[in-house]
Short mmCIF file of N, CA, C and O in Angstrom, two decimals:
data_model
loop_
_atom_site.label_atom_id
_atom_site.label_comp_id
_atom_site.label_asym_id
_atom_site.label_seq_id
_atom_site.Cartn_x
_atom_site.Cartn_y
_atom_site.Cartn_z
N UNK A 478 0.84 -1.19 0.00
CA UNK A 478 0.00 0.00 0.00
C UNK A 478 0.88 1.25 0.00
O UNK A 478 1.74 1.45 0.85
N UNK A 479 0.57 2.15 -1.13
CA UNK A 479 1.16 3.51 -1.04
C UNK A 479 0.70 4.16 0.04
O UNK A 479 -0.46 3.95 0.38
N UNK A 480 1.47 5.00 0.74
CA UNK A 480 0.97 5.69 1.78
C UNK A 480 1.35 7.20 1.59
O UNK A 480 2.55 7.30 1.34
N UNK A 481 0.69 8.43 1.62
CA UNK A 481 0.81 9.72 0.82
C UNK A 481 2.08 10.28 2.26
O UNK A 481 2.35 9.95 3.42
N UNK A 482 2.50 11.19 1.31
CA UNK A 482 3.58 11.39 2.38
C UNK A 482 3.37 12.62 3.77
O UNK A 482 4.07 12.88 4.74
N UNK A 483 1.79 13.28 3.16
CA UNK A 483 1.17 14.09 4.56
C UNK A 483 1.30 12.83 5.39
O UNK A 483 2.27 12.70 6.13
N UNK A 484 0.44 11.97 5.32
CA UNK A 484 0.34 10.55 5.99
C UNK A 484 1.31 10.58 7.19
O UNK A 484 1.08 10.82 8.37
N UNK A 485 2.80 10.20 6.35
CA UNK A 485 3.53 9.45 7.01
C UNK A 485 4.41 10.59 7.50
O UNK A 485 5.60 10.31 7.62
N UNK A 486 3.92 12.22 7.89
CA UNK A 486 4.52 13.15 8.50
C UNK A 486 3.78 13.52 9.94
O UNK A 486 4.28 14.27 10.78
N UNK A 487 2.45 12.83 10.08
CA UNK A 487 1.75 12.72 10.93
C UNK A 487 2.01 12.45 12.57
O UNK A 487 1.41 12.78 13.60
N UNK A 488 3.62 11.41 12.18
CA UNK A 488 4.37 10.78 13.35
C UNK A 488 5.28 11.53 13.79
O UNK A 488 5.71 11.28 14.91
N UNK A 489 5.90 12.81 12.94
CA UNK A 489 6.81 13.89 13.08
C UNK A 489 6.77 14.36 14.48
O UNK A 489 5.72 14.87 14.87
N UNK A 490 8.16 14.22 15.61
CA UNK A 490 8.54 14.97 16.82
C UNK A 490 9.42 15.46 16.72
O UNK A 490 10.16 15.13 15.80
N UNK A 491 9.79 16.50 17.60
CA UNK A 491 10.99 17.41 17.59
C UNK A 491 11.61 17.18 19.07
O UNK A 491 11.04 17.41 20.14
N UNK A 492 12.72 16.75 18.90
CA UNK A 492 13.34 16.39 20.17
C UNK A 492 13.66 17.36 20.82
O UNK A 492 14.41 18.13 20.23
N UNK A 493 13.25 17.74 22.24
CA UNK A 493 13.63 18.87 23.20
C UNK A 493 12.42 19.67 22.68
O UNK A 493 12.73 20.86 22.77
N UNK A 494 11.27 19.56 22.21
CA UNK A 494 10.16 20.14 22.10
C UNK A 494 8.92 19.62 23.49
O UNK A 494 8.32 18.55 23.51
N UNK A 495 8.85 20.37 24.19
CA UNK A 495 7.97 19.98 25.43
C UNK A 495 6.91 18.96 25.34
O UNK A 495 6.90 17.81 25.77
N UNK A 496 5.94 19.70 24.60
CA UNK A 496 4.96 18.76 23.68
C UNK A 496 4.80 17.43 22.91
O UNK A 496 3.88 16.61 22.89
N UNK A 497 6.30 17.52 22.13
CA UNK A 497 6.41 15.77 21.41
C UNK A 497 6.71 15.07 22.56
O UNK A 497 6.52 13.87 22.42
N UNK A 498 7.14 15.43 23.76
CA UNK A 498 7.55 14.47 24.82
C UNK A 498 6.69 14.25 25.98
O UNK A 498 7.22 13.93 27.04
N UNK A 499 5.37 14.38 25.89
CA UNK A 499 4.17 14.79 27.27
C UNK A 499 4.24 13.13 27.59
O UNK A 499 4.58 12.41 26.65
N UNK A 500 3.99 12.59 28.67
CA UNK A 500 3.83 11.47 28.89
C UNK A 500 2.85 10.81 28.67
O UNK A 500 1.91 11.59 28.75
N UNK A 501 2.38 9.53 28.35
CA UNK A 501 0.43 9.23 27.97
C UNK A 501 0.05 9.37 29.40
O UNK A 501 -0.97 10.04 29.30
N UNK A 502 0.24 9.15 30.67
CA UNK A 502 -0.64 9.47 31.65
C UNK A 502 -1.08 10.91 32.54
O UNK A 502 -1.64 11.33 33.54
N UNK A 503 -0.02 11.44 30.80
CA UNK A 503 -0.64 13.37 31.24
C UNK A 503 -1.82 13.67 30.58
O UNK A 503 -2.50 14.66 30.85
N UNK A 504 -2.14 12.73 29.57
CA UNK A 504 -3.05 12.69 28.62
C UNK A 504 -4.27 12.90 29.16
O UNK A 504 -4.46 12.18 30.14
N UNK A 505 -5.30 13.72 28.85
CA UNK A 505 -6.78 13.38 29.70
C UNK A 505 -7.06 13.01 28.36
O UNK A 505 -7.01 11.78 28.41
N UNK A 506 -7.32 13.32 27.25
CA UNK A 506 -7.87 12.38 25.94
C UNK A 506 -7.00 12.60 24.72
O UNK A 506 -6.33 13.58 24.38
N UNK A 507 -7.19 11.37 24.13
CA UNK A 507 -6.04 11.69 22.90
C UNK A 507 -7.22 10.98 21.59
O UNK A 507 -8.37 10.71 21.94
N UNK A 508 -6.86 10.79 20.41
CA UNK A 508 -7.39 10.58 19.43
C UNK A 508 -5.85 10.43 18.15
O UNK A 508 -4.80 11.06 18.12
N UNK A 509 -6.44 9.15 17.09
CA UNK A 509 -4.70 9.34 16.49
C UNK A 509 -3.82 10.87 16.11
O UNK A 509 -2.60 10.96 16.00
N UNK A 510 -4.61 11.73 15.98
CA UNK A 510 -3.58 13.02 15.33
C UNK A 510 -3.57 13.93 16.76
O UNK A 510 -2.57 14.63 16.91
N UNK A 511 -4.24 13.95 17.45
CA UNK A 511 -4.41 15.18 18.64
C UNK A 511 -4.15 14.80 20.18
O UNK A 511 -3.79 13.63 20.31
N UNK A 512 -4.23 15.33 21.05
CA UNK A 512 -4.43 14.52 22.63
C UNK A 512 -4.88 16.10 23.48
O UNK A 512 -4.95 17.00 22.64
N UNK A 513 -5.03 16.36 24.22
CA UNK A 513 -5.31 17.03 25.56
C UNK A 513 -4.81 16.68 26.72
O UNK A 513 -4.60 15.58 27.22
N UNK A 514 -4.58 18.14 27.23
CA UNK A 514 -3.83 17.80 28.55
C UNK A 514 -4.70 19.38 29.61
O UNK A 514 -5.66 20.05 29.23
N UNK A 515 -4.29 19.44 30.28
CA UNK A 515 -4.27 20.74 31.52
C UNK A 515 -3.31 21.24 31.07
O UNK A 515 -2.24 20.81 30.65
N UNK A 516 -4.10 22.96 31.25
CA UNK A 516 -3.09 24.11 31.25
C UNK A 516 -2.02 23.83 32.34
O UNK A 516 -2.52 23.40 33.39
N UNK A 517 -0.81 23.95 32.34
CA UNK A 517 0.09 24.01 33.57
C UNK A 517 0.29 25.34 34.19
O UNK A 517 0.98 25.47 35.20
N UNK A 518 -0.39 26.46 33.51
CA UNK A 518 -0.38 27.72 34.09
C UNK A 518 -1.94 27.88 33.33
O UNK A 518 -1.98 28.23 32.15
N UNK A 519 -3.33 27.58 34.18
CA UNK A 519 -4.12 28.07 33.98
C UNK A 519 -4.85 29.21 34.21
O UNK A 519 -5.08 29.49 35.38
N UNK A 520 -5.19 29.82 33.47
CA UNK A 520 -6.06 31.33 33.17
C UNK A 520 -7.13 30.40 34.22
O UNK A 520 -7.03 30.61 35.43
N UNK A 521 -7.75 29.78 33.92
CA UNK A 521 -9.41 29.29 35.00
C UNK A 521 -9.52 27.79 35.46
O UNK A 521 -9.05 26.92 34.73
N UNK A 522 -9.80 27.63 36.01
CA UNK A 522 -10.09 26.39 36.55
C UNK A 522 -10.60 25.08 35.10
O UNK A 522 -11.45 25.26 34.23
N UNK A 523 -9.91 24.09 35.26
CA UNK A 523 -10.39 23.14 34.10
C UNK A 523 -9.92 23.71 32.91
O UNK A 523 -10.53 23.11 32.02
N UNK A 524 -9.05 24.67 32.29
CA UNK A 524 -7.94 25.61 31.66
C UNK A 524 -7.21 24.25 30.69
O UNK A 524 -6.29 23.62 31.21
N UNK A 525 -7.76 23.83 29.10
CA UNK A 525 -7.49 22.91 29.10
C UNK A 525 -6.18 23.34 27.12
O UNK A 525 -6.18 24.44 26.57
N UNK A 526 -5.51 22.36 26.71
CA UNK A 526 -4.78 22.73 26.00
C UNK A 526 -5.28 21.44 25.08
O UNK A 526 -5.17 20.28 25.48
N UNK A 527 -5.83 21.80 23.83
CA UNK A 527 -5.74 20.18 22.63
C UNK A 527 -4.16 21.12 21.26
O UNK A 527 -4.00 22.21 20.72
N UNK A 528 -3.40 19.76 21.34
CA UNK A 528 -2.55 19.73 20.76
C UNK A 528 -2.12 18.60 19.64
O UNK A 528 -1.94 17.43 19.99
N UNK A 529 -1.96 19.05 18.19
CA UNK A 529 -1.61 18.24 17.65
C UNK A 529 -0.42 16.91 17.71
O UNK A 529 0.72 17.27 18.00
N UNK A 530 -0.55 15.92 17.55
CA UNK A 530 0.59 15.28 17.73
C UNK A 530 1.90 15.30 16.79
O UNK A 530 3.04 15.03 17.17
N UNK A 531 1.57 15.66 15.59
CA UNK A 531 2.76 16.30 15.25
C UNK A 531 3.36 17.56 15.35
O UNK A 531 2.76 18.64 15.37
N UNK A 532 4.68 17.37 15.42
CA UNK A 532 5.15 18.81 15.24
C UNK A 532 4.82 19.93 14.18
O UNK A 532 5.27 19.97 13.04
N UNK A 533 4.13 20.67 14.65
CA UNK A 533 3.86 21.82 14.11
C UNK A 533 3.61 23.08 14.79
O UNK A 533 2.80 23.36 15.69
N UNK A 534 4.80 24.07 13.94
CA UNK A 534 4.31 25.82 15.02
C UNK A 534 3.49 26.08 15.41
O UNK A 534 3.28 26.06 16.62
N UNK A 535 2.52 26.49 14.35
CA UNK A 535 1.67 26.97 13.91
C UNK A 535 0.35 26.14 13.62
O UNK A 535 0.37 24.97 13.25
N UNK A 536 -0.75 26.88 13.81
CA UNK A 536 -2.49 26.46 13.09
C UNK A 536 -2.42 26.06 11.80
O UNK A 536 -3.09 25.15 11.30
N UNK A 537 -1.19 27.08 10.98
CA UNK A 537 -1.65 27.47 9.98
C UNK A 537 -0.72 26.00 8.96
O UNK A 537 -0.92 25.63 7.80
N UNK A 538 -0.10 25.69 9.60
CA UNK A 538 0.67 24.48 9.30
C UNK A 538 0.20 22.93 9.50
O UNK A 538 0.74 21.88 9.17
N UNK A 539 -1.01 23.23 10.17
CA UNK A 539 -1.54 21.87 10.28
C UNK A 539 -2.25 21.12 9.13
O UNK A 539 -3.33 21.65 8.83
N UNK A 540 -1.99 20.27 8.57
CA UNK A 540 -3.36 19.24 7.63
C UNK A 540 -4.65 19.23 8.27
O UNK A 540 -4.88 18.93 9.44
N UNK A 541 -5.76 19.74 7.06
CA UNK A 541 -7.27 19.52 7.14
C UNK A 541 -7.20 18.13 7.96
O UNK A 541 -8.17 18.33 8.69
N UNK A 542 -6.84 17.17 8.25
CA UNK A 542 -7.33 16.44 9.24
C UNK A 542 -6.96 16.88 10.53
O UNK A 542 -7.87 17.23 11.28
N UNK A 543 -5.60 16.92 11.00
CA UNK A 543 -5.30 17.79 12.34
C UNK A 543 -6.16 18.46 12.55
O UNK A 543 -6.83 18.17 13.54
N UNK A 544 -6.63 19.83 11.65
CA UNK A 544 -7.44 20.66 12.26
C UNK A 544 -9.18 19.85 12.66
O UNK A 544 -10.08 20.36 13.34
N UNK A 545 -9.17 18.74 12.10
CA UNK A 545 -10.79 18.45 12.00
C UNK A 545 -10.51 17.07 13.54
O UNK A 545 -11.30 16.17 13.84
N UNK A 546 -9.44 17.33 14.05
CA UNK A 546 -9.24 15.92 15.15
C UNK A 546 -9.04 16.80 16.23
O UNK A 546 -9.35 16.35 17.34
N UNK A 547 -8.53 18.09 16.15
CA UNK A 547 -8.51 18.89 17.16
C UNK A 547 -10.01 19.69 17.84
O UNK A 547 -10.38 19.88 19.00
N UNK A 548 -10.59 20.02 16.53
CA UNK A 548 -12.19 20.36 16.48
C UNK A 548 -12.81 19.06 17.43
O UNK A 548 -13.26 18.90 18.57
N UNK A 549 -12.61 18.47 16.57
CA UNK A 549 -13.67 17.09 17.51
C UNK A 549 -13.45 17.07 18.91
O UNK A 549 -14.29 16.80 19.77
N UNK A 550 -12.20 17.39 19.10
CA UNK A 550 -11.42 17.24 20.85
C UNK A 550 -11.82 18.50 21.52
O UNK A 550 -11.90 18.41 22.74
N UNK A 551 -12.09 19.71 20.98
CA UNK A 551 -12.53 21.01 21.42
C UNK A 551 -13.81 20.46 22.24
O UNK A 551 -14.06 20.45 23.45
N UNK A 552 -14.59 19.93 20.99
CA UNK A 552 -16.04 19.79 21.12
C UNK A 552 -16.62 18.86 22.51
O UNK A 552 -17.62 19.11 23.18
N UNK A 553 -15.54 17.61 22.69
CA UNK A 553 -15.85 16.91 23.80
C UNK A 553 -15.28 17.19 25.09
O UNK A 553 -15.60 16.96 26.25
N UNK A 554 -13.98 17.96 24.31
CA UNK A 554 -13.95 18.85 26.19
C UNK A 554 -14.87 19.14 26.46
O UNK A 554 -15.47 18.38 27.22
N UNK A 555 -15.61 20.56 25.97
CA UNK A 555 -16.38 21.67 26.35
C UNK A 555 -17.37 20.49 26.74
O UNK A 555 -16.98 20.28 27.89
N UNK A 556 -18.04 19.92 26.60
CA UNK A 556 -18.97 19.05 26.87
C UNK A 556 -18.83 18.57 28.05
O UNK A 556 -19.82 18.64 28.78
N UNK A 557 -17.49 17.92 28.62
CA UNK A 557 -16.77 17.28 29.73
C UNK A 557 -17.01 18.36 30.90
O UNK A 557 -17.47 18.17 32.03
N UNK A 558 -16.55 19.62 30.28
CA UNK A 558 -16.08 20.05 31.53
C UNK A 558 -17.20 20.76 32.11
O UNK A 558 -17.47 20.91 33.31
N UNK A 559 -18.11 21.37 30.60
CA UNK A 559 -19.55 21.36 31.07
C UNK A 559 -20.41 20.66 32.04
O UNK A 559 -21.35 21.06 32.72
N UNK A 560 -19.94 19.70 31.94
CA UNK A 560 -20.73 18.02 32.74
C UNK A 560 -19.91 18.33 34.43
O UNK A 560 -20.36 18.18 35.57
N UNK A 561 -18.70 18.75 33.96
CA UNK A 561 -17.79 18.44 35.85
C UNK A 561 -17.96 19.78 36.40
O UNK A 561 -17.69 19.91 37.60
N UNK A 562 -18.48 21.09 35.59
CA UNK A 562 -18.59 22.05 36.40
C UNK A 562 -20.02 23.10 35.85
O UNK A 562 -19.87 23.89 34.92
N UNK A 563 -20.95 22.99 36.36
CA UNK A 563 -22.18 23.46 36.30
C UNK A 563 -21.95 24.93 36.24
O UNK A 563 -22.80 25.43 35.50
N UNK A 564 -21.18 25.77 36.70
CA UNK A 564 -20.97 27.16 36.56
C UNK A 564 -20.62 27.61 35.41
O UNK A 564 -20.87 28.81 35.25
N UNK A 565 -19.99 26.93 34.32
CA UNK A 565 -19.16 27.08 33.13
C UNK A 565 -20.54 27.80 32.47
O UNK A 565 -21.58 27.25 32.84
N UNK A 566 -20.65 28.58 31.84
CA UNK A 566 -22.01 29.00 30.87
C UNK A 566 -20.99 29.67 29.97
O UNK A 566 -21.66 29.82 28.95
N UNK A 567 -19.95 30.10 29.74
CA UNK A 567 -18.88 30.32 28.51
C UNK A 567 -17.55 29.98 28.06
O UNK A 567 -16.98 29.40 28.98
N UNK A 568 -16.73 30.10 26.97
CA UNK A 568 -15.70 29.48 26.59
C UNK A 568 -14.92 30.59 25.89
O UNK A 568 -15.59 31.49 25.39
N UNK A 569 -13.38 30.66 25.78
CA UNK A 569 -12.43 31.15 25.07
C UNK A 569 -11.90 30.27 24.59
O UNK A 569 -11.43 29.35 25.26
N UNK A 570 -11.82 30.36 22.91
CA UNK A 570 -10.59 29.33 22.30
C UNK A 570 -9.88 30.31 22.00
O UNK A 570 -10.29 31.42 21.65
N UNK A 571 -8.09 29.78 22.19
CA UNK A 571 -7.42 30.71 21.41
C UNK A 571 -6.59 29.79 20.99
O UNK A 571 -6.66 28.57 21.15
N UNK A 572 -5.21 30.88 20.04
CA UNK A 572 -4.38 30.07 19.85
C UNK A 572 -3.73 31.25 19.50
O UNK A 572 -4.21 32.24 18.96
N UNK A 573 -2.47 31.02 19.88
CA UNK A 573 -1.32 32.36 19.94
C UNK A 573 -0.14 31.58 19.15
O UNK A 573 0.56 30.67 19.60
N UNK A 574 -0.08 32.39 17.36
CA UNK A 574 0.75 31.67 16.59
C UNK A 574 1.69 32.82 16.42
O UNK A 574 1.30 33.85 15.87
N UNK A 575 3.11 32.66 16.93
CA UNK A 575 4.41 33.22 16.80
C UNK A 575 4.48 34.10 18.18
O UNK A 575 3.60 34.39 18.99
N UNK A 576 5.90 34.41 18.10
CA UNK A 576 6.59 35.09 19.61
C UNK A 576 5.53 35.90 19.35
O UNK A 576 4.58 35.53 20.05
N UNK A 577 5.16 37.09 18.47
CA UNK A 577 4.48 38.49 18.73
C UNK A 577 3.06 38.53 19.33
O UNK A 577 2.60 39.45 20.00
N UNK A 578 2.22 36.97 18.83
CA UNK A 578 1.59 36.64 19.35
C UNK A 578 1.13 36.42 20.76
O UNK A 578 0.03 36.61 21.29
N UNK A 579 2.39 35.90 21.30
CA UNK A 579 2.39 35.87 22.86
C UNK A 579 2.52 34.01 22.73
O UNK A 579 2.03 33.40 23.69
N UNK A 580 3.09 33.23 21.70
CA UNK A 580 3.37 31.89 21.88
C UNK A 580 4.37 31.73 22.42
O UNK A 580 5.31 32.05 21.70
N UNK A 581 4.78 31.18 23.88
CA UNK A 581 5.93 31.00 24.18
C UNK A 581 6.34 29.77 24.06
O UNK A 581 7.52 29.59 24.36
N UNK A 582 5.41 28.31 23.51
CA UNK A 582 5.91 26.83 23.64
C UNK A 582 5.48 26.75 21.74
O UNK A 582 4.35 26.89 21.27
N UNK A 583 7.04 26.45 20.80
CA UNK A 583 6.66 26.63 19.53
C UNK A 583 5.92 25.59 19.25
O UNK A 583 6.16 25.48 18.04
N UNK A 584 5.10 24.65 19.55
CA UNK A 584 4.76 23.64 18.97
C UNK A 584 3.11 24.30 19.09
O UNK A 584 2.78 24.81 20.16
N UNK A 585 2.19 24.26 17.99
CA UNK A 585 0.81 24.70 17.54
C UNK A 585 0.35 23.93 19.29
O UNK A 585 1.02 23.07 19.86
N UNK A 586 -0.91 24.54 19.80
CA UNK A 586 -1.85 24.25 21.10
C UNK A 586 -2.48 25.41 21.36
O UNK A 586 -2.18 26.58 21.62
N UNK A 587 -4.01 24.38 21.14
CA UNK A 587 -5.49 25.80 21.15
C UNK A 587 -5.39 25.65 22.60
O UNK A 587 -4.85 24.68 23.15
N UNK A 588 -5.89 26.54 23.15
CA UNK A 588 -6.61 26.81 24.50
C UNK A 588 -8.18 26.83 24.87
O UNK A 588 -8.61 27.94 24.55
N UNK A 589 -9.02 26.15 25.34
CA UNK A 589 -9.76 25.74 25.21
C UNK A 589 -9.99 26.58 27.26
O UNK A 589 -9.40 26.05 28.19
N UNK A 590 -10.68 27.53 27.44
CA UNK A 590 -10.85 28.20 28.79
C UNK A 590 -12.33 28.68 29.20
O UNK A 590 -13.08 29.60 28.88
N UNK A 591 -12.38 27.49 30.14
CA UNK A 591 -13.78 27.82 30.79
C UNK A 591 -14.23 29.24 31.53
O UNK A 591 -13.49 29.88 32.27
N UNK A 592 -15.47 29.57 31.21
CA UNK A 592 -15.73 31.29 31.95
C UNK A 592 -16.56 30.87 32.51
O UNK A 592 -16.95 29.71 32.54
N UNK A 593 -16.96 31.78 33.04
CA UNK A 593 -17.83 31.76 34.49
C UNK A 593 -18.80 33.18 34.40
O UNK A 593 -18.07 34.15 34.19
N UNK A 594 -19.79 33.44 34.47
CA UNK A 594 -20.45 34.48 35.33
C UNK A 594 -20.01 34.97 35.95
O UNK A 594 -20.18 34.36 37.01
N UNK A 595 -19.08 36.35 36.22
CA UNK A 595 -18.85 36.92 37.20
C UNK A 595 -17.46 36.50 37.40
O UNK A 595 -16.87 36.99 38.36
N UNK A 596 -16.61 35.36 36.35
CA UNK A 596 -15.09 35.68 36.67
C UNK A 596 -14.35 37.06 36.72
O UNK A 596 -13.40 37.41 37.41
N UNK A 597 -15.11 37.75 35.74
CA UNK A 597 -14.28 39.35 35.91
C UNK A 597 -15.32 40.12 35.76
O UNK A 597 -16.52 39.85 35.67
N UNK A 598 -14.47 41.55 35.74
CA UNK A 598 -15.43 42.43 36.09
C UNK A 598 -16.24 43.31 35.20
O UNK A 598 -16.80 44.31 35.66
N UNK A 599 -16.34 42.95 33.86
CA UNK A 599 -16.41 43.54 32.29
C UNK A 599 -15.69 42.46 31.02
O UNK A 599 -14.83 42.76 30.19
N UNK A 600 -16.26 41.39 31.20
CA UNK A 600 -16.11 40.70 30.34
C UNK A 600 -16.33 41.21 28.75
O UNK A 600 -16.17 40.40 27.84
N UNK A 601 -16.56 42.06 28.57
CA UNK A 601 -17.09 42.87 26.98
C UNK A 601 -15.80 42.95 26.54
O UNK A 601 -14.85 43.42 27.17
N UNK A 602 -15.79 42.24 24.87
CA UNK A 602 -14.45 42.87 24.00
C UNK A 602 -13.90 41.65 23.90
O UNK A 602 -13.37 41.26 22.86
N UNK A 603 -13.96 41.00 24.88
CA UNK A 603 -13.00 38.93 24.90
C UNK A 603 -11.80 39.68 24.22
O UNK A 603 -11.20 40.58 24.80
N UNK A 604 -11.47 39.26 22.93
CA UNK A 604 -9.96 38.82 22.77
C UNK A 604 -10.19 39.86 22.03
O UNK A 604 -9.63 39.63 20.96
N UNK A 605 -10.80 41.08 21.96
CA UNK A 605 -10.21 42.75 21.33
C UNK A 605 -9.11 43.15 22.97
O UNK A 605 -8.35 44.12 23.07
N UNK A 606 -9.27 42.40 23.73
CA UNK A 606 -8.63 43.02 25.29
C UNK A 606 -7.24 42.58 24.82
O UNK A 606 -6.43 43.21 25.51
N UNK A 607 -6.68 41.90 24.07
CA UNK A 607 -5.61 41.32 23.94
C UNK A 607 -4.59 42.42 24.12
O UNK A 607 -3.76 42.38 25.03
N UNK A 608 -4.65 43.05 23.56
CA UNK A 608 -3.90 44.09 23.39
C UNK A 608 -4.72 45.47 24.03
O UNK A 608 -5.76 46.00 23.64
N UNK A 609 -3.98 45.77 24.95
CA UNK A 609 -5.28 46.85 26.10
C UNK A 609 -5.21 48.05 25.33
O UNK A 609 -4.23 48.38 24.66
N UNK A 610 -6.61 48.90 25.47
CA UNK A 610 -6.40 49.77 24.96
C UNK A 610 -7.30 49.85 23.61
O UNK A 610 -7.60 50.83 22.93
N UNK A 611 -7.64 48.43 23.44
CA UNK A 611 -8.02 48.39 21.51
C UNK A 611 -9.29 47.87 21.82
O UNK A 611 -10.09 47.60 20.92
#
């Protein structure tokens, strides 16, 4: 069987990259191209990270399947954590691609961040706040 060579780049790690090296029992869910873990510096409680399993910077570098295995993993967090915490009534996805961005770990990972009612004090604007002022 020919196998296309996106395919067989799928398995791609970068040694001394944080991410290609997470352990499986850091894993809270994985799927073949993606997995999830906990923020290790969470913005909110249940603060969760889905990351491709291959190496890649960037979003913008991922294969239409990555992006459609990471989607699926978005979708059953929010569901999860919906289920473990009854207060959750909103969500931030982000994803911060390059230093200027504010990416400090180069390997591509959405952020997936539970809100709350009343976590802050003017929630209006979400991610226009990124940059204060705008």
């Amino acid at each position: 069987m020919n196998v296309p060579a996106t395919t067989k780049s799928y398995g791609y790690r970068k040694e001394g990259c944080v991410f290609c090296s997470i352990p499986k029992d850091c894993l809270i869910a994985e799927s073949e191209l993606a997995f999830v873990i906990r923020d290790t510096y969470p913005v909110t409680k249940l603060h969760t990270l889905i990351i491709p399993k291959r190496h890649v910077e960037t979003f913008f570098e991922m294969e239409q399947a990555e992006v459609k295995a990471c989607v699926q993993l978005i979708n059953k967090q929010k569901m999860g954590i919906e289920a473990a915490d009854n207060a959750v009534d909103g969500f931030n996805i982000g994803i911060n691609n390059g230093q200027s961005a504010g990416q400090e770990i180069c390997h591509c990972h959405i952020h997936l961040i539970p809100r709350r009612t009343g976590d802050v004090d003017a929630p209006m604007g979400g991610v226009r706040h990124v940059i204060p002022g705008k």
